[in-house]
GROMACS .gro file of C-alpha atoms in nm:
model
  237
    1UNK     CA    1   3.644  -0.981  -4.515
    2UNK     CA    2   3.383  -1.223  -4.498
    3UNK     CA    3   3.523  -1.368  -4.198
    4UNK     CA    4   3.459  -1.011  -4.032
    5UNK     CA    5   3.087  -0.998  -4.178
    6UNK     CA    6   3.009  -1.316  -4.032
    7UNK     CA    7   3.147  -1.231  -3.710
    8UNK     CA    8   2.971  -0.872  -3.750
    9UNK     CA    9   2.592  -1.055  -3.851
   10UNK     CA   10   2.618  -1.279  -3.547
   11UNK     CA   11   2.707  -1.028  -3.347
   12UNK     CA   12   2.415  -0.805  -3.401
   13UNK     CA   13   2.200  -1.155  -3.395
   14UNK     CA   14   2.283  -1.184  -3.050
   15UNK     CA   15   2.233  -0.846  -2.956
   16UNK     CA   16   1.905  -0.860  -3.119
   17UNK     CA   17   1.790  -1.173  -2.958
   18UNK     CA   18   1.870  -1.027  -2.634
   19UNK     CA   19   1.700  -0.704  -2.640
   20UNK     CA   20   1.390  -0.936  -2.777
   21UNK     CA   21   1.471  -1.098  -2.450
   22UNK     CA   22   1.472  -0.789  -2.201
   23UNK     CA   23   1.171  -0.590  -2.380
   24UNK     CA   24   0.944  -0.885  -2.346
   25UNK     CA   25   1.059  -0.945  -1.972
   26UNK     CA   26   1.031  -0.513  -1.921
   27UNK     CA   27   0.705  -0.542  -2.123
   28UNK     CA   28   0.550  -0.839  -1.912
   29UNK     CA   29   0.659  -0.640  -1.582
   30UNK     CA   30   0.472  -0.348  -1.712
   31UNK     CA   31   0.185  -0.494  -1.750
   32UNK     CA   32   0.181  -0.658  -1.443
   33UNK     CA   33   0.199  -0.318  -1.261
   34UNK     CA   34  -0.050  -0.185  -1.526
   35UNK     CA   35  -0.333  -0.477  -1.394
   36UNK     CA   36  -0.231  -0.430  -1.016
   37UNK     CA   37  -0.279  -0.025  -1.022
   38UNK     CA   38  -0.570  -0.023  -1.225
   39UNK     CA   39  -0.729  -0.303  -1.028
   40UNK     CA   40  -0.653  -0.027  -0.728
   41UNK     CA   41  -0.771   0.268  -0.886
   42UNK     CA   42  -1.073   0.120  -1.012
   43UNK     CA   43  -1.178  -0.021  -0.638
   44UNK     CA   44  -1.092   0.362  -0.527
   45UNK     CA   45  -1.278   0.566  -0.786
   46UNK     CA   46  -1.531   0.327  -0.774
   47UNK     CA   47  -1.585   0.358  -0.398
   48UNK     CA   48  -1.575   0.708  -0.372
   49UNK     CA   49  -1.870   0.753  -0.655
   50UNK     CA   50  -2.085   0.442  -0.456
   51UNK     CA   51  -2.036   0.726  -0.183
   52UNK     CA   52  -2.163   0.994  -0.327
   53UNK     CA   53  -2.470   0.884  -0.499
   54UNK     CA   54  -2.611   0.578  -0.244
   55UNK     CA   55  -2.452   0.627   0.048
   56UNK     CA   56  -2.702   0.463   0.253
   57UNK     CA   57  -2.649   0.136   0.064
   58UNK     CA   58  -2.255   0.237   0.011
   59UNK     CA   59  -2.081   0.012   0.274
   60UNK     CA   60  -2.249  -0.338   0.162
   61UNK     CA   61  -2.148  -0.253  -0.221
   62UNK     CA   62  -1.818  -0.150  -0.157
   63UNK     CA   63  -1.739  -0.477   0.094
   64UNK     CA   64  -1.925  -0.685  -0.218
   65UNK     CA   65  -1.671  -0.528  -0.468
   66UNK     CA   66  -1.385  -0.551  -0.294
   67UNK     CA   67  -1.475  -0.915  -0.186
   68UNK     CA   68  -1.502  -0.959  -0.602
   69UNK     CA   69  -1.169  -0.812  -0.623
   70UNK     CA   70  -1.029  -1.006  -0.400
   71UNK     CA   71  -0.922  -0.760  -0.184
   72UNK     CA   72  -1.133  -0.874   0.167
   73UNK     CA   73  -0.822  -0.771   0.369
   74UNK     CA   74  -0.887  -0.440   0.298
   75UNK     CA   75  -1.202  -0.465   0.404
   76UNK     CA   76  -1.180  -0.639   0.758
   77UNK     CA   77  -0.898  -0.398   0.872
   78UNK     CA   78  -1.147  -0.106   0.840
   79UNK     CA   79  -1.366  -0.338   1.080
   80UNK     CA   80  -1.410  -0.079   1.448
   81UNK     CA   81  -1.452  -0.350   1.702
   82UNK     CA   82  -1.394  -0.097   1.997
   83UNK     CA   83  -1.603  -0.179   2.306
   84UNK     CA   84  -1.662  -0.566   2.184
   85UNK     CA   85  -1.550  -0.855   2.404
   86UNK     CA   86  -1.463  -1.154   2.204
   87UNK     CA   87  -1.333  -1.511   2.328
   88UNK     CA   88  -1.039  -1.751   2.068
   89UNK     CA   89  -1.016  -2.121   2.172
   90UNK     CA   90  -0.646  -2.198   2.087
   91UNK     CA   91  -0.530  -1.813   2.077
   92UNK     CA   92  -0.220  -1.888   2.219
   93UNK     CA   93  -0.037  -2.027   1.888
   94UNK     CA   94  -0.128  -2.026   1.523
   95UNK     CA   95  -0.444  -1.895   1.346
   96UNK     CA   96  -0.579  -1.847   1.697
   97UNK     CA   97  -0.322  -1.637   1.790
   98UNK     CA   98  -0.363  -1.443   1.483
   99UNK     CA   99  -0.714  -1.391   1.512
  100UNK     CA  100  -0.625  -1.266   1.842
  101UNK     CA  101  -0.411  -1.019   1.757
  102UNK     CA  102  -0.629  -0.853   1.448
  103UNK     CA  103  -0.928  -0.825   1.710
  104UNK     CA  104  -0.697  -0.664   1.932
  105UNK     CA  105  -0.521  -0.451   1.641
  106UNK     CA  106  -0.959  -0.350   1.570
  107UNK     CA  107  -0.993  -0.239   1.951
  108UNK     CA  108  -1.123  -0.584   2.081
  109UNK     CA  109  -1.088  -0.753   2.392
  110UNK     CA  110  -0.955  -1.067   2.385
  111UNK     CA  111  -0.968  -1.396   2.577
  112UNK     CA  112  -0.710  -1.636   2.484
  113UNK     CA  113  -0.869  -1.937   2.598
  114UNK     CA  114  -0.564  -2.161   2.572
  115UNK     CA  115  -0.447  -2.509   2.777
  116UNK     CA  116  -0.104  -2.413   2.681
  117UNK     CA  117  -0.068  -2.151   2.978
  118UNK     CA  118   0.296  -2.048   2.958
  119UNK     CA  119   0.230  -1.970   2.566
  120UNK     CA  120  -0.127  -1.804   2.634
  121UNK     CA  121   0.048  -1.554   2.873
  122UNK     CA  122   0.300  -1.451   2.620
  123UNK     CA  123   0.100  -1.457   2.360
  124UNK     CA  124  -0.123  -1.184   2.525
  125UNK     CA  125   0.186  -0.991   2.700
  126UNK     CA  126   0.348  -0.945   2.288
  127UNK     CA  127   0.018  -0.821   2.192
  128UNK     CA  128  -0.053  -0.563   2.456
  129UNK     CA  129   0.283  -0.454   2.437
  130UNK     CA  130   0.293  -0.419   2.029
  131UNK     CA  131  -0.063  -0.269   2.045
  132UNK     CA  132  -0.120   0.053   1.945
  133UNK     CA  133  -0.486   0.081   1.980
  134UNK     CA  134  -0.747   0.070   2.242
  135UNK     CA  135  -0.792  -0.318   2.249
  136UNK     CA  136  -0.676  -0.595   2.495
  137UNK     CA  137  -0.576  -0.920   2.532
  138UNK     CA  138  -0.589  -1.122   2.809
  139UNK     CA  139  -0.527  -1.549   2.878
  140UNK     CA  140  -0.766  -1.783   3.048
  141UNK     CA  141  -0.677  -2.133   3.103
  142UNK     CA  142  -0.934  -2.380   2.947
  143UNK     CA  143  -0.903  -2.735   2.898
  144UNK     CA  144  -1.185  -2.837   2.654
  145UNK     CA  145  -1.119  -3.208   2.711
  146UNK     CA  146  -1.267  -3.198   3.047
  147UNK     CA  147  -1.590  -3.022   3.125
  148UNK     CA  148  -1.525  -2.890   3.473
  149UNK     CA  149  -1.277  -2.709   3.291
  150UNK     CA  150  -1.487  -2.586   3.044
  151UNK     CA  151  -1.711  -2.434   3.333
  152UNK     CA  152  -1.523  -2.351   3.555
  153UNK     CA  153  -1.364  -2.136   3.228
  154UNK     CA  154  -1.745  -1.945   3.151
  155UNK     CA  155  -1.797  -1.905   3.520
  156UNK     CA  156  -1.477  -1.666   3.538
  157UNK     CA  157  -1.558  -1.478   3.209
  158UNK     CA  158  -1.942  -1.430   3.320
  159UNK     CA  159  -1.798  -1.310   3.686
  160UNK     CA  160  -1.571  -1.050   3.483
  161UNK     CA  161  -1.770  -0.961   3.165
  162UNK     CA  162  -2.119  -0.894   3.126
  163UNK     CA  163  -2.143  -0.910   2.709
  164UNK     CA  164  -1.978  -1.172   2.450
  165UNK     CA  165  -2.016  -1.028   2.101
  166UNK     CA  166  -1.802  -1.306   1.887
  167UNK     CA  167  -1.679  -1.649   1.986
  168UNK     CA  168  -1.418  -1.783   1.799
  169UNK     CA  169  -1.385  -2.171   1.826
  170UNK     CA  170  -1.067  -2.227   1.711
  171UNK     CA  171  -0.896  -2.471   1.902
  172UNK     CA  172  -0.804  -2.853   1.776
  173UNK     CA  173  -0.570  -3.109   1.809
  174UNK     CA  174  -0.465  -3.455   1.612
  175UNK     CA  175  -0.181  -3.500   1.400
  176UNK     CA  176  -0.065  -3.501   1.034
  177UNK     CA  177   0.175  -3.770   1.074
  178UNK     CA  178  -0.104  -4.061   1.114
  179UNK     CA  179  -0.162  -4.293   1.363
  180UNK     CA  180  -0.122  -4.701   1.273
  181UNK     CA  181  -0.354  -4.872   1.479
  182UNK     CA  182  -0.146  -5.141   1.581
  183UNK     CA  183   0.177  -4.905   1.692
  184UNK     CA  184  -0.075  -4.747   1.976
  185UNK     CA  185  -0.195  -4.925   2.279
  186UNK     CA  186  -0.374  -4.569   2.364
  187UNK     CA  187  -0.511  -4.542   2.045
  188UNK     CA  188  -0.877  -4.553   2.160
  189UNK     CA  189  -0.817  -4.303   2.405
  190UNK     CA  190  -0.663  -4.082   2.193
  191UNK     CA  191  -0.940  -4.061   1.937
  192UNK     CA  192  -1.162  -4.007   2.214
  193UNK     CA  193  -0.932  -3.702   2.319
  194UNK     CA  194  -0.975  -3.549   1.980
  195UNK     CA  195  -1.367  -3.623   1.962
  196UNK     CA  196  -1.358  -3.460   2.301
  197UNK     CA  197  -1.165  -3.144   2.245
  198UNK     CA  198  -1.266  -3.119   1.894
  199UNK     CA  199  -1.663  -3.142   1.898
  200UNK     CA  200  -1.809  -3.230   2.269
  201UNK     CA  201  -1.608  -2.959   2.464
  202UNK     CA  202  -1.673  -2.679   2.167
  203UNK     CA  203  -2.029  -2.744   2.149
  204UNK     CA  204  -2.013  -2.735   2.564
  205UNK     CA  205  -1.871  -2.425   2.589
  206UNK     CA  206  -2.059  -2.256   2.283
  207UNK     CA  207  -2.352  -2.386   2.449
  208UNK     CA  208  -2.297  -2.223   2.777
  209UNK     CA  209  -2.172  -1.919   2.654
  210UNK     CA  210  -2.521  -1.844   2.422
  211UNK     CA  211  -2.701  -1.715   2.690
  212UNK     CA  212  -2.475  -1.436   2.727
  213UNK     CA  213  -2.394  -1.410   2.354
  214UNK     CA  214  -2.754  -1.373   2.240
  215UNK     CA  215  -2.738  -1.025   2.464
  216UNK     CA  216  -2.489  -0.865   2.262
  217UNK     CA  217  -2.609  -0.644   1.931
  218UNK     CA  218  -2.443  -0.768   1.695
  219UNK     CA  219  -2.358  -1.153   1.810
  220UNK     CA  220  -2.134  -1.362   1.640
  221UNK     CA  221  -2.014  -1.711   1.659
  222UNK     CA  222  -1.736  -1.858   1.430
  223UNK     CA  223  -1.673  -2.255   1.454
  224UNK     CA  224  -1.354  -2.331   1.194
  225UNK     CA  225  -1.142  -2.552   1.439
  226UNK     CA  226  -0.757  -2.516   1.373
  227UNK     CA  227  -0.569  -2.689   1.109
  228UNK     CA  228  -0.501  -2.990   1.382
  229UNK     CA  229  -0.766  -3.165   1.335
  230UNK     CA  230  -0.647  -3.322   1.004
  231UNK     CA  231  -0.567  -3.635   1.100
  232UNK     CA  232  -0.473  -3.991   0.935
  233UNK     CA  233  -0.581  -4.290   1.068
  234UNK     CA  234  -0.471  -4.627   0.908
  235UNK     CA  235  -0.597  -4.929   0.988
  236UNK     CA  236  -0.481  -5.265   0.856
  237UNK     CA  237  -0.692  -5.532   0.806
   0.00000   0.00000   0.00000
């Protein structure tokens, strides 16, 4: 009999312990949804009032709370770039390419200024052929280590385009796994590759292309360099 009782009290013990278990997990899950859709709701009903009473002050409040929300996603894909021409250094792989393709996806067009010409091309072919809207891509070989390149580059796009409204200076190179000074006999002329590519070409080509940036309306010029140009150097003493 008391065998039975025992087996009875730990039996509802462990039935209590887990249903402890699975109302805090279905409680914590709740709540998670709870802060997610209020977060939403709150960002919508909030919007739509800014609209109604200031509506001449509406879209910098709304882009201020959503950037406060954390929500500036939401806010760049309602961007209308239709009828803008913009230019990505290193758009043929990466964040570069990315950029490319969310310009595109906002009616952009592109130029995937790229060294890597086989990638470049079919970079821009997969984005005019998944592209729904009224924007284009299109590659143009530049090479920002060597400034005929670089000229030769803005003399084409001047030839074909008579506006630049946003210049994205993307494109980088180095390398995360480090250099040891003593393992390179081209060490010094790699460095002077990545100073090269990294700072003297972009600031050539941003400087020949503000002429015909400083037309547009609404210019705008974007210098972040890709995630390349991390690089570790080590030298031993």
């Amino acid at each position: 009999m008391f065998r039975v009782m025992d087996s009875q009290v730990s039996i509802i013990s462990y039935l209590g312990l887990t249903l402890n278990i699975y109302i805090t997990i279905f409680i914590s899950l709740i709540w998670a949804l709870f802060v997610h859709g209020m977060k939403l709701w709150f960002e919508i009903l909030f919007g739509v009032w800014i609209l109604r009473r200031i509506s001449p002050f509406s879209k910098i409040l709304i882009e201020r709370l959503y950037r406060l929300l954390g929500l500036e996603s939401v806010v760049l894909e309602n961007k209308d770039l239709r009828g803008t021409v913009c230019i990505v250094t290193g758009g043929a792989t990466g964040i570069g390419k990315k950029v490319s393709e969310f310009f595109v996806k906002c009616g952009a067009t592109v130029i995937i200024a790229d060294i890597q010409e086989n990638k470049g091309r079919v970079t821009a072919y997969k984005i005019n052929t998944n592209n729904s809207s009224t924007g284009l891509a299109r590659y143009m070989y530049i090479d920002l280590s060597d400034e005929k390149s670089i000229r030769s580059f803005v003399k084409r796009f001047t030839y074909d385009y008579d506006r630049l409204d946003i210049l994205v200076n993307n494109a980088g190179i180095g390398s995360g796994s480090g250099y040891r000074k003593e393992e390179s006999s081209d060490f010094e002329k790699y460095i002077n590759k990545v100073f090269q590519v990294n700072y003297i070409g972009t600031f050539i080509l941003t400087e020949l292309l503000l002429p015909i940036l400083k037309v547009s309306f609404e210019q705008s010029l974007l210098s972040q360099l890709s995630e390349k140009i991390y690089i570790y150097i080590y030298i031993y003493i």
